[in-house]
Amino acid sequence: MIQRHDDGRVHLGKWEFFIQVLIVLSLIEFAFETLPNLESYWYTFFEVFETVTVLIFTVEYLIRVLFCRPRRVYLFSFMGIVDLVAILPFYLMLGLDLRSLRAFRMLRLFRLLKLARYGTAMKRYHTAFRMIKEELILFGVTALIAVYLASVGIYYFENAAQPEIFTSVFDSLWWAVVTLTTVGYGDSFPVTVGGKLFTSMVVLVGIGIVAIPTGLFASALTKAREEEPK
Amino acid sequence: MIQRHDDGRVHLGKWEFFIQVLIVLSLIEFAFETLPNLESYWYTFFEVFETVTVLIFTVEYLIRVLFCRPRRVYLFSFMGIVDLVAILPFYLMLGLDLRSLRAFRMLRLFRLLKLARYGTAMKRYHTAFRMIKEELILFGVTALIAVYLASVGIYYFENAAQPEIFTSVFDSLWWAVVTLTTVGYGDSFPVTVGGKLFTSMVVLVGIGIVAIPTGLFASALTKAREEEPK
Amino acid sequence: MIQRHDDGRVHLGKWEFFIQVLIVLSLIEFAFETLPNLESYWYTFFEVFETVTVLIFTVEYLIRVLFCRPRRVYLFSFMGIVDLVAILPFYLMLGLDLRSLRAFRMLRLFRLLKLARYGTAMKRYHTAFRMIKEELILFGVTALIAVYLASVGIYYFENAAQPEIFTSVFDSLWWAVVTLTTVGYGDSFPVTVGGKLFTSMVVLVGIGIVAIPTGLFASALTKAREEEPK
Amino acid sequence: MIQRHDDGRVHLGKWEFFIQVLIVLSLIEFAFETLPNLESYWYTFFEVFETVTVLIFTVEYLIRVLFCRPRRVYLFSFMGIVDLVAILPFYLMLGLDLRSLRAFRMLRLFRLLKLARYGTAMKRYHTAFRMIKEELILFGVTALIAVYLASVGIYYFENAAQPEIFTSVFDSLWWAVVTLTTVGYGDSFPVTVGGKLFTSMVVLVGIGIVAIPTGLFASALTKAREEEPK
């Protein structure tokens, strides 16, 4: 049942799949917990489910630590820390107030990353991203400049007309992010002629913000496929 | 009039085109049926049209079944099941209550898929999608993780400020889907400073959610075109 | 001043540029005309400007017709018809009621297409589009099916909860178009749990609706560039 | 500490990094200044910070001017003008009214462009953009025509039904930009059947407006990568 990979890490055979299912179930349970106005017996069920889940994860964690050779490979690996962080909040909460530490539970979500353990397609993504790393950083910096310039611009155009919505450059930053990513919630938009003209120019940049990373990624993947031995 | 393809399936010559037109007409009629406050003679018309259409489709179905060699090729093919499902609800409704079975009529829409029977371009799509199947699955899983993490994050930021809109993680999931796909209806959006900062980071992932499948598909099609004998 | 191209068409030298400017000016004037509550002298100005513009365009049209060899090349070409249509409404309005024919003025906008007369980049677009014509049609049909299925689905989920917004499948079609193109005005969106789940699945198709034509076009242009003699 | 590049420009060693940080800090401070209802001692702090920052930038500017060989290379370069423009408004404000010149401060934001001084990835962007310059211009002109035609069309459909929102073609232009870029704020959208049908056709163009520049850029980058000596 307990096998070992070439790199010394532990593989739990068919139990791996069971644990993946349990991770997904615990994430669904986490979402259900946030539902308001539930009957009190639900909360009892959630507590029991949570306890059982964490116990299974603890056993899994201990097996992985004890059977890994050399031991520190797993203990200090990214997955090892994520696995620890997924169970730690439960034990920390036992002796402390539950409410204040509840936010730490979010870390439990990192269990989901375990799902990414499989898949050889990841290598191709990795190659492509390494290829365009520099361009992505340059694009990111340029996009940040664009967002900042757009925010300051719209602040000057709209602050007088809509002081409640475009109160400061920070509120304008929110507008800029929502507009340049073409989400456009509709909670803040220009009403003055100048602001609308300015926005019209700005959204053209927004198209570029979607077009450039897409183009980068497409060309990198094309190149990555070409270089692969076939 | 009734010809046979190399694979033994029936081809109805110029009648194929007539049937395609009838499919489209029956879909338009279906949309008209949902209009409220129509004169009663319209409903009579709809009923007559529906009866005639289903009778023609039944004749077509029987011809396809009887003349196909070997018969089971069509009977158990995807198109055969779709064709059956398109006419079955009509006959089932004759002896039963009309209202309760009305929802089954939606299946009639699958007739539209018949339109996809033609077109050699499909092969190129197929090659491209098979090439990136693994990457698409990995992307899908990562996107699901991103949506889940975004939902939990926004729940913690906005639940206190907007308990009616971000009631539970499920309501946050709706927000996450609408935001990450850049649809942005405007029915739910963050109002707190923390929520807005969190959203700003999240929408950058949203750009990736559009950029990555596009890039994958573009590179796969480029590769598929290269490999084609020209 | 009046030169002739190799294909027999007329080239007006530096006057070409002057006419382009006049086209743009007349389009701007057209937009200004729609402004409400203008002083009456503005309307006089618009009328004079319009008359002068149309007269110049008429002279231009006559020169192009008379000096083209063979004459019918221009007369029955796309540009020839556009040029005629741009001036015809003005003369038709002289003897008739102005109001009712006002809508025909929109045709004057086709003058803008003249601007596209130049530019060799058009050939590359043309090559790329011809390359993916079949795939685009198949994609278009699939997208139409997706829009129709989405409309019928959302109608069943939301009609009972929001009878005013999702009144019929036609209203749902409007919702489907606005959602699948990720515009998301916010005038119609699902409120039921089923409708939201259904929409979540539908918007994933919406991502494909943007991703697939982009990928097609990117791969076609890559191919087109490769095949060009360099 | 003061080195010189091959092109004669000044490099300030590790001070370069310090100045970059200062630029970002001054931009953040600029955003904070716009916050309403701040305590008065904050404004004193902003003033002191602004003075110190501009003095450091002035020293930096003078060093760059004095040590550059030949001097005019920097003085009349793009970066030289940006650096001057970043400090000039401060000195101009000393003898004049502060309020009226405040808008000039926006120019200080161009300091951010200094961040783009580094990065060899820029060359690849440059190659790609030069490759598709013609196509981008043709696309831009076509997009402008589409926006204009969409505006006039929606004006005719919606002006009667929503005279306050689609008052003139200019208001329609705002709608067209927001819709074709798929931002979709929701402040203006069609309500008539004709307007909705027209919009449905128009948003298909909107997809092209995102797809075409993305495809252009992706193919250009693929080509640019191929031509690079590896």
mmCIF file with all atom_site columns, C-alpha atoms in Angstrom, chain A residues 14-161:
data_model
loop_
_atom_site.group_PDB
_atom_site.id
_atom_site.type_symbol
_atom_site.label_atom_id
_atom_site.label_alt_id
_atom_site.label_comp_id
_atom_site.label_asym_id
_atom_site.label_entity_id
_atom_site.label_seq_id
_atom_site.pdbx_PDB_ins_code
_atom_site.Cartn_x
_atom_site.Cartn_y
_atom_site.Cartn_z
_atom_site.occupancy
_atom_site.B_iso_or_equiv
_atom_site.pdbx_formal_charge
_atom_site.auth_seq_id
_atom_site.auth_comp_id
_atom_site.auth_asym_id
_atom_site.auth_atom_id
_atom_site.pdbx_PDB_model_num
ATOM 1   C CA . LYS A 1 14  ? -5.271  3.705  -4.360  1.00 0.00 ? 14  LYS A CA 1
ATOM 2   C CA . TRP A 1 15  ? -5.554  5.688  -1.104  1.00 0.00 ? 15  TRP A CA 1
ATOM 3   C CA . GLU A 1 16  ? -4.278  8.746  -2.985  1.00 0.00 ? 16  GLU A CA 1
ATOM 4   C CA . PHE A 1 17  ? -7.568  8.883  -4.870  1.00 0.00 ? 17  PHE A CA 1
ATOM 5   C CA . PHE A 1 18  ? -9.599  8.501  -1.659  1.00 0.00 ? 18  PHE A CA 1
ATOM 6   C CA . ILE A 1 19  ? -7.718  11.408 -0.125  1.00 0.00 ? 19  ILE A CA 1
ATOM 7   C CA . GLN A 1 20  ? -8.349  13.581 -3.176  1.00 0.00 ? 20  GLN A CA 1
ATOM 8   C CA . VAL A 1 21  ? -12.073 12.901 -2.846  1.00 0.00 ? 21  VAL A CA 1
ATOM 9   C CA . LEU A 1 22  ? -11.916 13.743 0.857   1.00 0.00 ? 22  LEU A CA 1
ATOM 10  C CA . ILE A 1 23  ? -10.190 17.059 0.060   1.00 0.00 ? 23  ILE A CA 1
ATOM 11  C CA . VAL A 1 24  ? -12.957 18.010 -2.346  1.00 0.00 ? 24  VAL A CA 1
ATOM 12  C CA . LEU A 1 25  ? -15.652 16.919 0.153   1.00 0.00 ? 25  LEU A CA 1
ATOM 13  C CA . SER A 1 26  ? -14.048 18.988 2.929   1.00 0.00 ? 26  SER A CA 1
ATOM 14  C CA . LEU A 1 27  ? -14.013 22.018 0.607   1.00 0.00 ? 27  LEU A CA 1
ATOM 15  C CA . ILE A 1 28  ? -17.706 21.554 -0.175  1.00 0.00 ? 28  ILE A CA 1
ATOM 16  C CA . GLU A 1 29  ? -18.462 21.172 3.542   1.00 0.00 ? 29  GLU A CA 1
ATOM 17  C CA . PHE A 1 30  ? -16.533 24.395 4.151   1.00 0.00 ? 30  PHE A CA 1
ATOM 18  C CA . ALA A 1 31  ? -18.835 26.217 1.726   1.00 0.00 ? 31  ALA A CA 1
ATOM 19  C CA . PHE A 1 32  ? -21.945 24.731 3.366   1.00 0.00 ? 32  PHE A CA 1
ATOM 20  C CA . GLU A 1 33  ? -20.746 25.912 6.795   1.00 0.00 ? 33  GLU A CA 1
ATOM 21  C CA . THR A 1 34  ? -21.105 29.520 5.632   1.00 0.00 ? 34  THR A CA 1
ATOM 22  C CA . LEU A 1 35  ? -24.819 29.122 4.863   1.00 0.00 ? 35  LEU A CA 1
ATOM 23  C CA . PRO A 1 36  ? -26.847 31.200 7.316   1.00 0.00 ? 36  PRO A CA 1
ATOM 24  C CA . ASN A 1 37  ? -29.930 29.998 9.215   1.00 0.00 ? 37  ASN A CA 1
ATOM 25  C CA . LEU A 1 38  ? -29.055 26.302 9.181   1.00 0.00 ? 38  LEU A CA 1
ATOM 26  C CA . GLU A 1 39  ? -30.597 23.870 11.682  1.00 0.00 ? 39  GLU A CA 1
ATOM 27  C CA . SER A 1 40  ? -28.280 23.296 14.674  1.00 0.00 ? 40  SER A CA 1
ATOM 28  C CA . TYR A 1 41  ? -27.826 19.562 13.927  1.00 0.00 ? 41  TYR A CA 1
ATOM 29  C CA . TRP A 1 42  ? -26.068 20.564 10.724  1.00 0.00 ? 42  TRP A CA 1
ATOM 30  C CA . TYR A 1 43  ? -23.366 22.265 12.756  1.00 0.00 ? 43  TYR A CA 1
ATOM 31  C CA . THR A 1 44  ? -22.896 19.088 14.794  1.00 0.00 ? 44  THR A CA 1
ATOM 32  C CA . PHE A 1 45  ? -22.529 17.161 11.544  1.00 0.00 ? 45  PHE A CA 1
ATOM 33  C CA . PHE A 1 46  ? -20.006 19.689 10.220  1.00 0.00 ? 46  PHE A CA 1
ATOM 34  C CA . GLU A 1 47  ? -17.960 19.392 13.415  1.00 0.00 ? 47  GLU A CA 1
ATOM 35  C CA . VAL A 1 48  ? -17.877 15.586 13.297  1.00 0.00 ? 48  VAL A CA 1
ATOM 36  C CA . PHE A 1 49  ? -17.029 15.596 9.590   1.00 0.00 ? 49  PHE A CA 1
ATOM 37  C CA . GLU A 1 50  ? -14.271 18.155 10.161  1.00 0.00 ? 50  GLU A CA 1
ATOM 38  C CA . THR A 1 51  ? -12.747 16.134 13.019  1.00 0.00 ? 51  THR A CA 1
ATOM 39  C CA . VAL A 1 52  ? -12.752 12.871 11.062  1.00 0.00 ? 52  VAL A CA 1
ATOM 40  C CA . THR A 1 53  ? -11.290 14.579 7.986   1.00 0.00 ? 53  THR A CA 1
ATOM 41  C CA . VAL A 1 54  ? -8.466  16.253 9.878   1.00 0.00 ? 54  VAL A CA 1
ATOM 42  C CA . LEU A 1 55  ? -7.629  12.962 11.656  1.00 0.00 ? 55  LEU A CA 1
ATOM 43  C CA . ILE A 1 56  ? -7.322  11.155 8.297   1.00 0.00 ? 56  ILE A CA 1
ATOM 44  C CA . PHE A 1 57  ? -5.201  14.000 6.923   1.00 0.00 ? 57  PHE A CA 1
ATOM 45  C CA . THR A 1 58  ? -3.001  13.824 10.031  1.00 0.00 ? 58  THR A CA 1
ATOM 46  C CA . VAL A 1 59  ? -2.417  10.097 9.583   1.00 0.00 ? 59  VAL A CA 1
ATOM 47  C CA . GLU A 1 60  ? -1.620  10.745 5.911   1.00 0.00 ? 60  GLU A CA 1
ATOM 48  C CA . TYR A 1 61  ? 0.795   13.540 6.859   1.00 0.00 ? 61  TYR A CA 1
ATOM 49  C CA . LEU A 1 62  ? 2.601   11.377 9.434   1.00 0.00 ? 62  LEU A CA 1
ATOM 50  C CA . ILE A 1 63  ? 2.946   8.487  6.943   1.00 0.00 ? 63  ILE A CA 1
ATOM 51  C CA . ARG A 1 64  ? 4.393   10.836 4.347   1.00 0.00 ? 64  ARG A CA 1
ATOM 52  C CA . VAL A 1 65  ? 6.870   12.310 6.834   1.00 0.00 ? 65  VAL A CA 1
ATOM 53  C CA . LEU A 1 66  ? 7.967   8.990  8.359   1.00 0.00 ? 66  LEU A CA 1
ATOM 54  C CA . PHE A 1 67  ? 8.353   6.973  5.143   1.00 0.00 ? 67  PHE A CA 1
ATOM 55  C CA . CYS A 1 68  ? 9.971   9.629  2.986   1.00 0.00 ? 68  CYS A CA 1
ATOM 56  C CA . ARG A 1 69  ? 13.714  9.104  2.317   1.00 0.00 ? 69  ARG A CA 1
ATOM 57  C CA . PRO A 1 70  ? 15.510  11.363 3.077   1.00 0.00 ? 70  PRO A CA 1
ATOM 58  C CA . ARG A 1 71  ? 12.868  12.667 5.452   1.00 0.00 ? 71  ARG A CA 1
ATOM 59  C CA . ARG A 1 72  ? 13.513  16.402 5.003   1.00 0.00 ? 72  ARG A CA 1
ATOM 60  C CA . VAL A 1 73  ? 12.730  16.221 1.237   1.00 0.00 ? 73  VAL A CA 1
ATOM 61  C CA . TYR A 1 74  ? 9.005   16.107 1.988   1.00 0.00 ? 74  TYR A CA 1
ATOM 62  C CA . LEU A 1 75  ? 9.072   18.009 5.287   1.00 0.00 ? 75  LEU A CA 1
ATOM 63  C CA . PHE A 1 76  ? 10.422  21.188 3.735   1.00 0.00 ? 76  PHE A CA 1
ATOM 64  C CA . SER A 1 77  ? 8.922   20.779 0.270   1.00 0.00 ? 77  SER A CA 1
ATOM 65  C CA . PHE A 1 78  ? 6.084   23.045 -0.879  1.00 0.00 ? 78  PHE A CA 1
ATOM 66  C CA . MET A 1 79  ? 3.562   20.190 -0.701  1.00 0.00 ? 79  MET A CA 1
ATOM 67  C CA . GLY A 1 80  ? 4.774   19.202 2.788   1.00 0.00 ? 80  GLY A CA 1
ATOM 68  C CA . ILE A 1 81  ? 4.203   22.708 4.137   1.00 0.00 ? 81  ILE A CA 1
ATOM 69  C CA . VAL A 1 82  ? 0.783   22.901 2.460   1.00 0.00 ? 82  VAL A CA 1
ATOM 70  C CA . ASP A 1 83  ? -0.198  19.554 3.988   1.00 0.00 ? 83  ASP A CA 1
ATOM 71  C CA . LEU A 1 84  ? 0.870   20.723 7.448   1.00 0.00 ? 84  LEU A CA 1
ATOM 72  C CA . VAL A 1 85  ? -0.899  24.064 7.080   1.00 0.00 ? 85  VAL A CA 1
ATOM 73  C CA . ALA A 1 86  ? -4.082  22.207 6.095   1.00 0.00 ? 86  ALA A CA 1
ATOM 74  C CA . ILE A 1 87  ? -4.319  20.438 9.451   1.00 0.00 ? 87  ILE A CA 1
ATOM 75  C CA . LEU A 1 88  ? -2.575  22.861 11.810  1.00 0.00 ? 88  LEU A CA 1
ATOM 76  C CA . PRO A 1 89  ? -5.466  25.360 12.258  1.00 0.00 ? 89  PRO A CA 1
ATOM 77  C CA . PHE A 1 90  ? -7.664  22.546 13.628  1.00 0.00 ? 90  PHE A CA 1
ATOM 78  C CA . TYR A 1 91  ? -5.198  21.713 16.423  1.00 0.00 ? 91  TYR A CA 1
ATOM 79  C CA . LEU A 1 92  ? -4.452  25.360 17.174  1.00 0.00 ? 92  LEU A CA 1
ATOM 80  C CA . MET A 1 93  ? -8.159  26.020 17.623  1.00 0.00 ? 93  MET A CA 1
ATOM 81  C CA . LEU A 1 94  ? -8.561  23.345 20.312  1.00 0.00 ? 94  LEU A CA 1
ATOM 82  C CA . GLY A 1 95  ? -7.007  25.409 23.093  1.00 0.00 ? 95  GLY A CA 1
ATOM 83  C CA . LEU A 1 96  ? -7.950  28.837 21.796  1.00 0.00 ? 96  LEU A CA 1
ATOM 84  C CA . ASP A 1 97  ? -11.015 30.892 20.951  1.00 0.00 ? 97  ASP A CA 1
ATOM 85  C CA . LEU A 1 98  ? -12.620 29.508 17.787  1.00 0.00 ? 98  LEU A CA 1
ATOM 86  C CA . ARG A 1 99  ? -13.952 32.740 16.299  1.00 0.00 ? 99  ARG A CA 1
ATOM 87  C CA . SER A 1 100 ? -10.736 34.744 16.033  1.00 0.00 ? 100 SER A CA 1
ATOM 88  C CA . LEU A 1 101 ? -8.776  31.927 14.381  1.00 0.00 ? 101 LEU A CA 1
ATOM 89  C CA . ARG A 1 102 ? -11.532 31.037 11.935  1.00 0.00 ? 102 ARG A CA 1
ATOM 90  C CA . ALA A 1 103 ? -9.889  33.048 9.171   1.00 0.00 ? 103 ALA A CA 1
ATOM 91  C CA . PHE A 1 104 ? -6.879  30.703 9.268   1.00 0.00 ? 104 PHE A CA 1
ATOM 92  C CA . ARG A 1 105 ? -9.148  27.983 7.954   1.00 0.00 ? 105 ARG A CA 1
ATOM 93  C CA . MET A 1 106 ? -8.855  29.515 4.535   1.00 0.00 ? 106 MET A CA 1
ATOM 94  C CA . LEU A 1 107 ? -5.391  28.010 4.384   1.00 0.00 ? 107 LEU A CA 1
ATOM 95  C CA . ARG A 1 108 ? -7.060  24.614 4.339   1.00 0.00 ? 108 ARG A CA 1
ATOM 96  C CA . LEU A 1 109 ? -7.981  25.423 0.768   1.00 0.00 ? 109 LEU A CA 1
ATOM 97  C CA . PHE A 1 110 ? -4.384  24.930 -0.244  1.00 0.00 ? 110 PHE A CA 1
ATOM 98  C CA . ARG A 1 111 ? -5.133  21.240 -0.024  1.00 0.00 ? 111 ARG A CA 1
ATOM 99  C CA . LEU A 1 112 ? -6.635  21.720 -3.440  1.00 0.00 ? 112 LEU A CA 1
ATOM 100 C CA . LEU A 1 113 ? -3.151  22.331 -4.784  1.00 0.00 ? 113 LEU A CA 1
ATOM 101 C CA . LYS A 1 114 ? -2.424  18.686 -4.097  1.00 0.00 ? 114 LYS A CA 1
ATOM 102 C CA . LEU A 1 115 ? -4.665  17.952 -7.040  1.00 0.00 ? 115 LEU A CA 1
ATOM 103 C CA . ALA A 1 116 ? -2.054  19.596 -9.215  1.00 0.00 ? 116 ALA A CA 1
ATOM 104 C CA . ARG A 1 117 ? 0.438   16.888 -8.268  1.00 0.00 ? 117 ARG A CA 1
ATOM 105 C CA . TYR A 1 118 ? -0.513  14.945 -11.377 1.00 0.00 ? 118 TYR A CA 1
ATOM 106 C CA . GLY A 1 119 ? -0.423  15.912 -15.014 1.00 0.00 ? 119 GLY A CA 1
ATOM 107 C CA . THR A 1 120 ? 2.564   15.978 -17.344 1.00 0.00 ? 120 THR A CA 1
ATOM 108 C CA . ALA A 1 121 ? 1.036   18.912 -19.239 1.00 0.00 ? 121 ALA A CA 1
ATOM 109 C CA . MET A 1 122 ? 2.381   21.099 -16.467 1.00 0.00 ? 122 MET A CA 1
ATOM 110 C CA . LYS A 1 123 ? 5.876   20.866 -17.948 1.00 0.00 ? 123 LYS A CA 1
ATOM 111 C CA . ARG A 1 124 ? 4.674   22.444 -21.190 1.00 0.00 ? 124 ARG A CA 1
ATOM 112 C CA . TYR A 1 125 ? 3.068   25.315 -19.274 1.00 0.00 ? 125 TYR A CA 1
ATOM 113 C CA . HIS A 1 126 ? 6.300   25.695 -17.334 1.00 0.00 ? 126 HIS A CA 1
ATOM 114 C CA . THR A 1 127 ? 8.436   25.851 -20.496 1.00 0.00 ? 127 THR A CA 1
ATOM 115 C CA . ALA A 1 128 ? 6.107   28.395 -22.070 1.00 0.00 ? 128 ALA A CA 1
ATOM 116 C CA . PHE A 1 129 ? 5.986   30.633 -19.012 1.00 0.00 ? 129 PHE A CA 1
ATOM 117 C CA . ARG A 1 130 ? 9.780   30.536 -18.510 1.00 0.00 ? 130 ARG A CA 1
ATOM 118 C CA . MET A 1 131 ? 10.116  31.578 -22.170 1.00 0.00 ? 131 MET A CA 1
ATOM 119 C CA . ILE A 1 132 ? 7.968   34.706 -21.729 1.00 0.00 ? 132 ILE A CA 1
ATOM 120 C CA . LYS A 1 133 ? 8.829   35.570 -18.107 1.00 0.00 ? 133 LYS A CA 1
ATOM 121 C CA . GLU A 1 134 ? 10.682  38.760 -19.038 1.00 0.00 ? 134 GLU A CA 1
ATOM 122 C CA . GLU A 1 135 ? 7.966   39.928 -21.432 1.00 0.00 ? 135 GLU A CA 1
ATOM 123 C CA . LEU A 1 136 ? 5.269   39.240 -18.846 1.00 0.00 ? 136 LEU A CA 1
ATOM 124 C CA . ILE A 1 137 ? 7.103   41.339 -16.232 1.00 0.00 ? 137 ILE A CA 1
ATOM 125 C CA . LEU A 1 138 ? 7.550   44.188 -18.707 1.00 0.00 ? 138 LEU A CA 1
ATOM 126 C CA . PHE A 1 139 ? 3.879   43.897 -19.657 1.00 0.00 ? 139 PHE A CA 1
ATOM 127 C CA . GLY A 1 140 ? 2.885   43.842 -15.976 1.00 0.00 ? 140 GLY A CA 1
ATOM 128 C CA . VAL A 1 141 ? 4.850   47.028 -15.243 1.00 0.00 ? 141 VAL A CA 1
ATOM 129 C CA . THR A 1 142 ? 3.382   48.765 -18.304 1.00 0.00 ? 142 THR A CA 1
ATOM 130 C CA . ALA A 1 143 ? -0.119  47.654 -17.302 1.00 0.00 ? 143 ALA A CA 1
ATOM 131 C CA . LEU A 1 144 ? 0.426   49.041 -13.791 1.00 0.00 ? 144 LEU A CA 1
ATOM 132 C CA . ILE A 1 145 ? 1.541   52.373 -15.280 1.00 0.00 ? 145 ILE A CA 1
ATOM 133 C CA . ALA A 1 146 ? -1.548  52.367 -17.512 1.00 0.00 ? 146 ALA A CA 1
ATOM 134 C CA . VAL A 1 147 ? -3.823  51.642 -14.552 1.00 0.00 ? 147 VAL A CA 1
ATOM 135 C CA . TYR A 1 148 ? -2.225  54.420 -12.506 1.00 0.00 ? 148 TYR A CA 1
ATOM 136 C CA . LEU A 1 149 ? -2.363  56.983 -15.323 1.00 0.00 ? 149 LEU A CA 1
ATOM 137 C CA . ALA A 1 150 ? -5.986  56.034 -16.056 1.00 0.00 ? 150 ALA A CA 1
ATOM 138 C CA . SER A 1 151 ? -6.870  56.473 -12.374 1.00 0.00 ? 151 SER A CA 1
ATOM 139 C CA . VAL A 1 152 ? -5.314  59.922 -12.078 1.00 0.00 ? 152 VAL A CA 1
ATOM 140 C CA . GLY A 1 153 ? -6.867  60.995 -15.377 1.00 0.00 ? 153 GLY A CA 1
ATOM 141 C CA . ILE A 1 154 ? -10.381 59.919 -14.492 1.00 0.00 ? 154 ILE A CA 1
ATOM 142 C CA . TYR A 1 155 ? -10.010 61.496 -11.030 1.00 0.00 ? 155 TYR A CA 1
ATOM 143 C CA . TYR A 1 156 ? -9.439  64.897 -12.623 1.00 0.00 ? 156 TYR A CA 1
ATOM 144 C CA . PHE A 1 157 ? -12.366 64.464 -15.015 1.00 0.00 ? 157 PHE A CA 1
ATOM 145 C CA . GLU A 1 158 ? -14.955 62.966 -12.671 1.00 0.00 ? 158 GLU A CA 1
ATOM 146 C CA . ASN A 1 159 ? -14.105 64.083 -9.133  1.00 0.00 ? 159 ASN A CA 1
ATOM 147 C CA . ALA A 1 160 ? -16.092 67.320 -9.411  1.00 0.00 ? 160 ALA A CA 1
ATOM 148 C CA . ALA A 1 161 ? -19.129 65.679 -11.040 1.00 0.00 ? 161 ALA A CA 1
#
